[in-house]
Every structure is written in C-alpha cells, then in structure tokens.
XYZ file of N, CA and C in Angstrom:
645
model
N -22.252 0.736 -2.105
C -21.772 -0.639 -2.046
C -20.889 -0.913 -3.246
N -19.725 -1.463 -3.038
C -18.784 -1.686 -4.123
C -19.158 -2.860 -5.001
N -18.593 -2.872 -6.200
C -18.849 -3.918 -7.175
C -17.832 -5.027 -6.998
N -18.127 -5.958 -6.087
C -17.209 -7.040 -5.747
C -17.783 -8.382 -6.145
N -16.893 -9.393 -6.162
C -17.342 -10.748 -6.411
C -18.196 -11.214 -5.235
N -19.088 -12.155 -5.476
C -19.979 -12.633 -4.415
C -19.190 -13.319 -3.318
N -19.744 -13.281 -2.121
C -19.121 -13.990 -1.013
C -18.269 -13.117 -0.127
N -18.014 -11.855 -0.527
C -17.199 -10.964 0.298
C -18.021 -10.473 1.476
N -17.502 -10.635 2.673
C -18.212 -10.230 3.880
C -17.811 -8.811 4.272
N -18.791 -7.970 4.593
C -18.526 -6.606 5.035
C -18.861 -6.500 6.521
N -17.997 -5.880 7.269
C -18.220 -5.752 8.704
C -18.579 -4.329 9.099
N -18.315 -3.353 8.214
C -18.682 -1.972 8.497
C -19.294 -1.367 7.241
N -20.005 -0.270 7.414
C -20.623 0.391 6.277
C -19.546 0.991 5.381
N -19.642 0.725 4.093
C -18.688 1.260 3.128
C -19.138 2.641 2.699
N -18.257 3.633 2.864
C -18.540 5.005 2.459
C -17.734 5.296 1.195
N -18.434 5.777 0.175
C -17.826 5.937 -1.151
C -16.472 6.630 -1.134
N -16.387 7.769 -0.447
C -15.165 8.565 -0.525
C -14.300 8.451 0.727
N -14.447 7.351 1.465
C -13.624 7.124 2.655
C -12.981 5.739 2.568
N -11.773 5.645 1.998
C -11.119 4.345 1.828
C -10.832 3.606 3.129
N -10.875 4.302 4.260
C -10.662 3.588 5.524
C -11.841 2.671 5.846
N -12.961 2.856 5.158
C -14.110 1.967 5.347
C -14.141 0.852 4.305
N -13.256 0.921 3.315
C -13.226 -0.114 2.282
C -12.567 -1.363 2.841
N -12.958 -2.502 2.315
C -12.273 -3.738 2.663
C -11.052 -3.899 1.764
N -10.142 -4.768 2.188
C -8.988 -5.071 1.338
C -9.452 -5.640 0.003
N -10.591 -6.336 -0.012
C -11.128 -6.877 -1.260
C -11.478 -5.774 -2.252
N -11.905 -4.616 -1.761
C -12.153 -3.493 -2.665
C -10.857 -3.061 -3.351
N -9.786 -3.003 -2.592
C -8.504 -2.591 -3.166
C -8.009 -3.642 -4.158
N -8.206 -4.920 -3.815
C -7.862 -6.001 -4.748
C -8.637 -5.830 -6.055
N -9.905 -5.465 -5.945
C -10.734 -5.284 -7.138
C -10.225 -4.120 -7.979
N -9.762 -3.057 -7.340
C -9.165 -1.937 -8.075
C -7.931 -2.395 -8.838
N -7.121 -3.227 -8.191
C -5.907 -3.735 -8.839
C -6.256 -4.586 -10.062
N -7.245 -5.473 -9.904
C -7.640 -6.306 -11.039
C -8.153 -5.456 -12.194
N -8.899 -4.407 -11.871
C -9.396 -3.510 -12.914
C -8.237 -2.792 -13.597
N -7.261 -2.367 -12.815
C -6.066 -1.718 -13.369
C -5.361 -2.656 -14.336
N -5.208 -3.917 -13.944
C -4.544 -4.893 -14.811
C -5.359 -5.165 -16.065
N -6.665 -5.297 -15.918
C -7.525 -5.601 -17.061
C -7.503 -4.480 -18.096
N -7.319 -3.255 -17.635
C -7.288 -2.117 -18.550
C -5.935 -1.857 -19.159
N -4.947 -2.698 -18.823
C -3.583 -2.542 -19.357
C -3.040 -1.137 -19.124
N -3.328 -0.592 -17.948
C -2.837 0.743 -17.607
C -1.368 0.668 -17.198
N -0.670 1.769 -17.347
C 0.707 1.851 -16.883
C 0.744 2.169 -15.395
N 1.962 2.383 -14.871
C 2.103 2.704 -13.449
C 1.763 4.158 -13.166
N 1.894 5.019 -14.147
C 1.486 6.412 -13.992
C 0.064 6.587 -14.502
N -0.841 7.031 -13.628
C -2.247 7.156 -14.001
C -2.673 8.622 -14.028
N -3.333 9.011 -15.121
C -3.930 10.335 -15.176
C -5.254 10.321 -14.412
N -5.733 11.490 -14.125
C -6.948 11.604 -13.299
C -8.128 10.860 -13.934
N -8.290 10.988 -15.241
C -9.405 10.333 -15.926
C -9.305 8.815 -15.798
N -8.077 8.285 -15.902
C -7.893 6.838 -15.813
C -8.275 6.301 -14.441
N -7.803 6.972 -13.398
C -8.086 6.453 -12.067
C -9.567 6.612 -11.722
N -10.208 7.652 -12.247
C -11.653 7.795 -12.028
C -12.406 6.637 -12.684
N -11.961 6.220 -13.875
C -12.618 5.111 -14.566
C -12.442 3.811 -13.790
N -11.256 3.598 -13.235
C -10.995 2.383 -12.457
C -11.871 2.348 -11.212
N -11.922 3.456 -10.484
C -12.721 3.512 -9.259
C -14.207 3.379 -9.568
N -14.659 4.014 -10.655
C -16.077 3.955 -11.007
C -16.514 2.528 -11.329
N -15.592 1.727 -11.876
C -15.935 0.338 -12.195
C -16.199 -0.487 -10.941
N -15.543 -0.141 -9.842
C -15.713 -0.875 -8.586
C -16.822 -0.272 -7.742
N -17.031 1.028 -7.854
C -18.097 1.715 -7.122
C -19.027 2.416 -8.119
N -19.772 1.642 -8.915
C -20.588 2.254 -9.980
C -21.719 3.133 -9.460
N -22.149 2.910 -8.244
C -23.266 3.685 -7.689
C -22.816 4.748 -6.690
N -21.525 5.060 -6.715
C -20.985 6.015 -5.748
C -21.648 7.379 -5.902
N -21.994 7.966 -4.768
C -22.602 9.300 -4.765
C -21.546 10.391 -4.579
N -20.359 9.991 -4.131
C -19.302 10.969 -3.890
C -18.069 10.625 -4.711
N -17.213 11.620 -4.900
C -16.042 11.481 -5.766
C -14.791 11.277 -4.925
N -14.407 10.012 -4.678
C -13.243 9.732 -3.852
C -11.954 10.160 -4.534
N -11.939 10.152 -5.865
C -10.727 10.589 -6.570
C -10.513 12.079 -6.342
N -11.558 12.875 -6.545
C -11.422 14.312 -6.342
C -11.285 14.711 -4.895
N -11.957 13.955 -4.000
C -11.955 14.304 -2.579
C -10.692 13.850 -1.857
N -10.135 12.692 -2.258
C -9.039 12.124 -1.465
C -7.856 11.668 -2.299
N -8.098 10.798 -3.281
C -6.969 10.157 -3.961
C -6.114 11.163 -4.721
N -6.749 11.985 -5.553
C -5.941 12.893 -6.368
C -5.199 13.933 -5.523
N -5.859 14.624 -4.588
C -5.125 15.611 -3.788
C -3.963 15.025 -2.998
N -4.081 13.764 -2.570
C -3.043 13.187 -1.717
C -1.949 12.470 -2.504
N -2.287 11.919 -3.660
C -1.325 11.076 -4.368
C -0.742 11.683 -5.634
N -1.305 12.783 -6.138
C -0.784 13.360 -7.378
C 0.691 13.685 -7.209
N 1.453 13.369 -8.241
C 2.897 13.575 -8.165
C 3.216 15.029 -7.829
N 4.131 15.216 -6.857
C 4.451 16.567 -6.429
C 5.142 17.383 -7.513
N 5.931 16.729 -8.368
C 6.712 17.500 -9.340
C 5.870 17.970 -10.524
N 4.798 17.240 -10.850
C 4.019 17.625 -12.018
C 2.535 17.803 -11.709
N 2.025 17.004 -10.767
C 0.608 17.052 -10.479
C -0.249 16.459 -11.579
N 0.394 15.852 -12.594
C -0.349 15.359 -13.733
C -0.725 13.903 -13.668
N -0.180 13.164 -12.711
C -0.498 11.747 -12.614
C -0.219 11.247 -11.207
N -0.734 10.060 -10.925
C -0.439 9.404 -9.658
C 0.285 8.097 -9.954
N 1.075 7.642 -8.993
C 1.760 6.358 -9.079
C 0.767 5.279 -8.651
N 0.373 4.418 -9.586
C -0.659 3.412 -9.305
C -0.278 2.517 -8.141
N 1.005 2.156 -8.038
C 1.428 1.253 -6.970
C 1.404 1.959 -5.614
N 1.736 3.250 -5.585
C 1.615 4.001 -4.331
C 0.160 4.082 -3.896
N -0.727 4.332 -4.854
C -2.151 4.423 -4.527
C -2.660 3.095 -3.988
N -2.379 2.010 -4.705
C -2.868 0.698 -4.273
C -2.264 0.285 -2.935
N -0.962 0.535 -2.764
C -0.319 0.203 -1.501
C -0.862 1.023 -0.350
N -1.038 2.330 -0.581
C -1.576 3.190 0.467
C -3.008 2.847 0.825
N -3.838 2.579 -0.191
C -5.222 2.210 0.070
C -5.308 0.875 0.796
N -4.410 -0.053 0.461
C -4.393 -1.347 1.153
C -4.089 -1.160 2.630
N -3.118 -0.309 2.944
C -2.715 -0.104 4.335
C -3.861 0.466 5.165
N -4.606 1.418 4.601
C -5.666 2.061 5.395
C -6.996 1.313 5.320
N -7.080 0.274 4.486
C -8.332 -0.470 4.328
C -8.583 -1.395 5.509
N -9.775 -1.999 5.525
C -10.143 -2.964 6.557
C -9.628 -4.345 6.146
N -8.741 -4.908 6.943
C -8.182 -6.216 6.623
C -7.065 -6.553 7.588
N -6.635 -7.804 7.556
C -5.565 -8.230 8.460
C -4.213 -7.775 7.944
N -3.246 -7.679 8.850
C -1.887 -7.322 8.456
C -1.333 -8.370 7.497
N -1.655 -9.639 7.759
C -1.192 -10.712 6.870
C -1.755 -10.544 5.463
N -3.042 -10.241 5.387
C -3.674 -10.052 4.085
C -3.107 -8.871 3.330
N -2.862 -7.782 4.047
C -2.301 -6.591 3.410
C -0.882 -6.856 2.920
N -0.085 -7.555 3.732
C 1.276 -7.890 3.321
C 1.251 -8.761 2.076
N 0.371 -9.750 2.060
C 0.253 -10.635 0.906
C -0.097 -9.851 -0.350
N -1.050 -8.936 -0.222
C -1.478 -8.142 -1.380
C -0.345 -7.270 -1.904
N 0.308 -6.543 -1.015
C 1.365 -5.628 -1.438
C 2.513 -6.387 -2.098
N 2.881 -7.527 -1.545
C 3.976 -8.296 -2.131
C 3.604 -8.790 -3.529
N 2.359 -9.197 -3.720
C 1.937 -9.645 -5.041
C 1.944 -8.502 -6.057
N 1.728 -7.283 -5.591
C 1.803 -6.129 -6.486
C 3.160 -6.036 -7.177
N 4.201 -6.446 -6.458
C 5.565 -6.266 -6.958
C 6.175 -7.535 -7.533
N 5.368 -8.578 -7.630
C 5.803 -9.795 -8.319
C 5.511 -9.592 -9.805
N 6.291 -8.716 -10.423
C 5.991 -8.272 -11.772
C 6.008 -9.408 -12.790
N 6.854 -10.406 -12.572
C 6.946 -11.528 -13.505
C 6.040 -12.692 -13.119
N 5.292 -12.525 -12.012
C 4.343 -13.539 -11.543
C 5.020 -14.904 -11.383
N 6.152 -14.892 -10.674
C 6.885 -16.141 -10.432
C 6.775 -16.581 -8.981
N 6.022 -15.840 -8.160
C 5.809 -16.249 -6.772
C 6.951 -15.920 -5.842
N 7.828 -15.008 -6.247
C 8.958 -14.615 -5.406
C 9.394 -13.220 -5.809
N 10.180 -12.580 -4.925
C 10.691 -11.243 -5.209
C 12.208 -11.229 -5.132
N 12.805 -10.389 -5.970
C 14.245 -10.145 -5.901
C 14.520 -9.123 -4.807
N 15.781 -8.917 -4.507
C 16.161 -7.928 -3.493
C 15.651 -6.541 -3.898
N 15.896 -6.155 -5.151
C 15.471 -4.832 -5.605
C 13.956 -4.682 -5.537
N 13.216 -5.747 -5.838
C 11.758 -5.675 -5.774
C 11.277 -5.511 -4.345
N 11.959 -6.144 -3.391
C 11.597 -5.972 -1.982
C 11.839 -4.530 -1.551
N 12.980 -3.961 -1.963
C 13.285 -2.567 -1.626
C 12.216 -1.639 -2.189
N 11.874 -1.820 -3.457
C 10.870 -0.967 -4.090
C 9.506 -1.165 -3.439
N 9.169 -2.403 -3.085
C 7.888 -2.670 -2.430
C 7.799 -1.925 -1.096
N 8.854 -1.999 -0.295
C 8.850 -1.310 0.999
C 8.767 0.202 0.813
N 9.570 0.733 -0.106
C 9.549 2.177 -0.361
C 8.159 2.639 -0.797
N 7.566 1.883 -1.706
C 6.307 2.304 -2.301
C 5.152 2.217 -1.317
N 5.069 1.123 -0.559
C 3.943 0.994 0.369
C 4.067 1.980 1.524
N 5.295 2.254 1.975
C 5.465 3.235 3.044
C 5.167 4.645 2.545
N 5.584 4.937 1.314
C 5.244 6.239 0.727
C 3.733 6.352 0.558
N 3.098 5.269 0.097
C 1.649 5.283 -0.056
C 0.946 5.502 1.261
N 1.474 4.914 2.330
C 0.892 5.101 3.660
C 1.020 6.556 4.100
N 2.194 7.148 3.874
C 2.395 8.566 4.217
C 1.406 9.450 3.467
N 1.250 9.197 2.170
C 0.387 10.036 1.352
C -1.087 9.830 1.698
N -1.479 8.578 1.943
C -2.883 8.301 2.260
C -3.295 8.922 3.588
N -2.378 8.924 4.541
C -2.703 9.419 5.883
C -2.256 10.861 6.120
N -1.445 11.399 5.194
C -0.815 12.718 5.365
C -0.042 12.785 6.681
N 0.703 11.737 6.940
C 1.522 11.663 8.142
C 2.905 11.139 7.784
N 3.898 11.569 8.547
C 5.230 11.016 8.405
C 6.051 11.633 7.294
N 7.285 11.149 7.193
C 8.222 11.602 6.176
C 8.321 10.544 5.090
N 8.272 10.965 3.841
C 8.383 10.012 2.745
C 9.711 9.258 2.840
N 9.694 7.940 2.711
C 10.899 7.140 2.928
C 11.932 7.323 1.829
N 13.196 7.172 2.219
C 14.317 7.161 1.288
C 14.925 5.762 1.279
N 15.813 5.503 0.314
C 16.423 4.171 0.203
C 17.024 3.714 1.527
N 17.734 4.627 2.199
C 18.423 4.239 3.425
C 17.458 3.848 4.546
N 16.187 4.249 4.410
C 15.195 3.906 5.432
C 14.753 2.452 5.353
N 14.934 1.808 4.202
C 14.398 0.450 4.039
C 15.464 -0.600 3.753
N 16.683 -0.191 3.420
C 17.703 -1.177 3.054
C 17.988 -2.162 4.179
N 18.037 -1.663 5.417
C 18.316 -2.570 6.527
C 17.209 -3.610 6.688
N 15.982 -3.220 6.354
C 14.863 -4.153 6.467
C 14.907 -5.191 5.345
N 15.254 -4.761 4.139
C 15.413 -5.712 3.043
C 16.549 -6.684 3.354
N 17.644 -6.165 3.909
C 18.766 -7.029 4.305
C 18.298 -8.077 5.315
N 17.486 -7.631 6.265
C 16.987 -8.550 7.295
C 16.109 -9.633 6.681
N 15.268 -9.250 5.724
C 14.377 -10.221 5.078
C 15.178 -11.320 4.393
N 16.234 -10.942 3.685
C 17.028 -11.937 2.963
C 17.898 -12.744 3.919
N 18.377 -12.097 4.971
C 19.169 -12.829 5.962
C 18.313 -13.877 6.667
N 17.097 -13.493 7.046
C 16.207 -14.435 7.730
C 15.805 -15.587 6.797
N 15.753 -15.304 5.487
C 15.375 -16.340 4.522
C 16.570 -17.197 4.107
N 17.759 -16.849 4.591
C 18.950 -17.614 4.243
C 19.371 -17.444 2.792
N 19.122 -16.254 2.246
C 19.466 -15.984 0.852
C 20.286 -14.710 0.753
N 21.103 -14.631 -0.298
C 21.844 -13.394 -0.517
C 21.076 -12.521 -1.507
N 21.600 -11.318 -1.760
C 20.852 -10.337 -2.542
C 20.761 -10.670 -4.024
N 21.458 -11.716 -4.471
C 21.350 -12.122 -5.870
C 20.236 -13.151 -6.076
N 19.623 -13.593 -4.989
C 18.609 -14.647 -5.055
C 17.215 -14.045 -4.885
N 16.191 -14.891 -4.921
C 14.810 -14.473 -4.748
C 14.223 -15.162 -3.518
N 13.239 -14.497 -2.904
C 12.578 -15.061 -1.719
C 11.105 -15.277 -2.055
N 10.547 -16.465 -1.774
C 9.128 -16.721 -2.045
C 8.223 -15.740 -1.309
N 7.082 -15.429 -1.925
C 6.159 -14.454 -1.352
C 5.676 -14.853 0.035
N 5.401 -16.138 0.237
C 4.896 -16.572 1.540
C 5.929 -16.340 2.628
N 7.204 -16.602 2.338
C 8.261 -16.335 3.320
C 8.353 -14.844 3.618
N 8.211 -14.024 2.581
C 8.273 -12.574 2.780
C 7.067 -12.074 3.582
N 5.898 -12.660 3.339
C 4.717 -12.278 4.119
C 4.937 -12.578 5.598
N 5.411 -13.786 5.904
C 5.675 -14.147 7.293
C 6.751 -13.253 7.891
N 7.787 -12.948 7.084
C 8.853 -12.069 7.578
C 8.293 -10.688 7.912
N 7.456 -10.127 7.027
C 6.966 -8.766 7.241
C 6.132 -8.676 8.509
N 5.245 -9.634 8.719
C 4.407 -9.630 9.920
C 5.277 -9.753 11.169
N 6.263 -10.659 11.131
C 7.157 -10.828 12.282
C 8.018 -9.595 12.489
N 8.461 -8.989 11.396
C 9.292 -7.785 11.489
C 8.519 -6.652 12.146
N 7.270 -6.459 11.725
C 6.448 -5.414 12.341
C 6.265 -5.676 13.834
N 6.037 -6.943 14.192
C 5.867 -7.283 15.610
C 7.135 -6.971 16.393
N 8.302 -7.310 15.829
C 9.573 -7.023 16.499
C 9.784 -5.523 16.658
N 9.498 -4.777 15.591
C 9.694 -3.325 15.647
C 8.733 -2.688 16.642
N 7.499 -3.187 16.687
C 6.528 -2.684 17.678
C 7.020 -2.946 19.097
N 7.512 -4.156 19.322
C 7.997 -4.520 20.655
C 9.195 -3.645 21.044
N 10.103 -3.418 20.110
C 11.273 -2.586 20.395
C 10.878 -1.162 20.756
N 9.781 -0.693 20.162
C 9.343 0.687 20.382
C 8.242 0.772 21.436
N 7.971 -0.375 22.093
C 6.978 -0.441 23.165
C 5.597 0.015 22.697
N 5.222 -0.420 21.492
C 3.911 -0.135 20.934
C 3.023 -1.358 21.136
N 1.805 -1.139 21.571
C 0.917 -2.254 21.877
C 0.154 -2.761 20.661
N -0.145 -1.871 19.715
C -0.915 -2.242 18.535
C -0.018 -2.153 17.314
N -0.049 -3.212 16.476
C 0.890 -3.264 15.353
C 0.218 -3.251 13.990
N -1.080 -2.986 13.930
C -1.748 -3.125 12.639
C -2.462 -1.866 12.171
N -2.019 -0.689 12.641
C -2.616 0.555 12.162
C -1.618 1.276 11.253
N -2.105 2.119 10.322
C -1.186 2.876 9.463
C -0.211 3.732 10.265
N -0.701 4.369 11.328
C 0.153 5.203 12.165
C 1.272 4.378 12.789
N 0.931 3.193 13.277
C 1.931 2.327 13.885
C 2.959 1.866 12.862
N 2.507 1.588 11.637
C 3.438 1.171 10.585
C 4.502 2.238 10.357
N 4.091 3.486 10.311
C 5.054 4.572 10.112
C 5.968 4.721 11.319
N 5.421 4.525 12.517
C 6.260 4.558 13.719
C 7.292 3.438 13.702
N 6.862 2.245 13.291
C 7.764 1.089 13.257
C 8.965 1.346 12.362
N 8.716 2.002 11.234
C 9.784 2.227 10.272
C 10.414 3.612 10.426
N 10.190 4.226 11.593
C 10.850 5.479 11.968
C 10.613 6.608 10.967
N 9.371 6.736 10.521
C 9.032 7.781 9.552
C 8.144 8.860 10.153
N 8.033 8.884 11.487
C 7.126 9.824 12.123
C 7.824 10.957 12.864
N 9.141 11.091 12.678
C 9.831 12.158 13.409
C 9.343 13.534 12.973
N 9.065 13.664 11.680
C 8.580 14.938 11.152
C 7.762 14.648 9.902
N 6.813 15.523 9.610
C 5.975 15.328 8.428
C 6.379 16.298 7.344
N 6.472 15.786 6.111
C 6.736 16.666 4.968
C 5.460 16.938 4.209
N 4.337 16.454 4.723
C 3.064 16.610 4.021
C 2.163 17.529 4.842
N 1.826 18.711 4.330
C 1.033 19.659 5.104
C -0.318 19.094 5.510
N -0.705 19.334 6.752
C -2.002 18.869 7.243
C -3.165 19.659 6.642
N -2.906 20.886 6.188
C -4.014 21.719 5.749
C -4.318 21.544 4.272
N -3.617 20.623 3.589
C -3.957 20.331 2.199
C -5.211 19.472 2.168
N -5.873 19.370 0.997
C -7.102 18.552 0.923
C -6.828 17.111 1.276
C-alpha cells in the first residue's frame, strides 16, 4: 500500500512493482517527493529508489530494478533517467481518467508555475509524455519534433493564440482530451484512454525501436 494522503480511493489492488496498478495519485506523490528533494531532471538510480521508497515504504519488490530503471535509463549512458519521462510514462499507464492524466502532465511542464504553457513547453510536454509512454510500455517509436509540431500548432490555433503567446493549462487539458477523441475517431478506434491507443493516435506504432526481450 502506498504512502498517500488520506482520502485517496483505491479501486484495484496496488502491486509494488507494477505501475499499471498504481493510481494517478501515486504518481502525483512521486512528483511531490521529487520536488521536495530538490532533485534535477536527470536522476541516478539511488535517487529514484529513494523517491519511490518514500511513497512505497513497505514495498516487498523493487520496481526501480524490475521496471523503471531497465525501461527508462538513458540509452546513451545508462547512468540516469529523465525524471519527466518517468513521471509522464507512469502517469499514462496508471489508473486514472484521461482528463486527470492530461492535467498532471501539463502541470509538470509549467516550470514557472504561472498556470499556462508556452509553445515550446507544449512541444516538450508532448515529446516527453509520448516518449515516456513508449518506454513504459516498450511499444512504438520514440517521437521526434516533427511528430508533435502539428499537434502543438493545433492547440494554439484552437486557443486563438500564436506561438509567441501562452495557453492556460485548463484550455490545454480540454484541447488534449478533444484532440485524442478526434484522432481516435479518425483512426476508427473505439477506446481512447489506453497507453496503446495514445501511441496509435499519435502515429507512433508503425514500428518499435524498443526490443521486446529487454527487461
């Protein structure tokens, strides 16, 4: 059982080393712990183990060694993980609504805590959460800039703003949910709130660059 604030409702059994059983509130708690520890965006294995242990103090299994580190460790060095990719990926595969997940991910990238995102922050948010989804699920192709620019353009166009302006988080949350619904409809997908569907919506499932036989 995770170390959460009182009042959080659980609908399924939480398994220590299976983030798909975690609630979005567990991922939120990891983020708060990350912020409280003044950690950077690059996390070493010891750091992320300390963060996870604070939320799951009674864990019998090692989710960092079993899942997070093998899937998220940087490919070029293997010495650290990108904290935002981890949090974004864990949010996507966690138990929660699409609206809640969108809200959480957007707040991750409100670096100045002003309640809105710039064009560049929206691009980075989309790149990072989609990459996190690929790494968490070991499915799809890691996104490139050209994969998300059209979506960022759409977000600002729908908000009636140009790329030099900022869009409030609530507008971006509504845009993201509507965008996913539109993309699902265009691709004749019936379910729009699974990690697999998210990758299909953003056309990242043509081929996988992540081996299935890795841990």
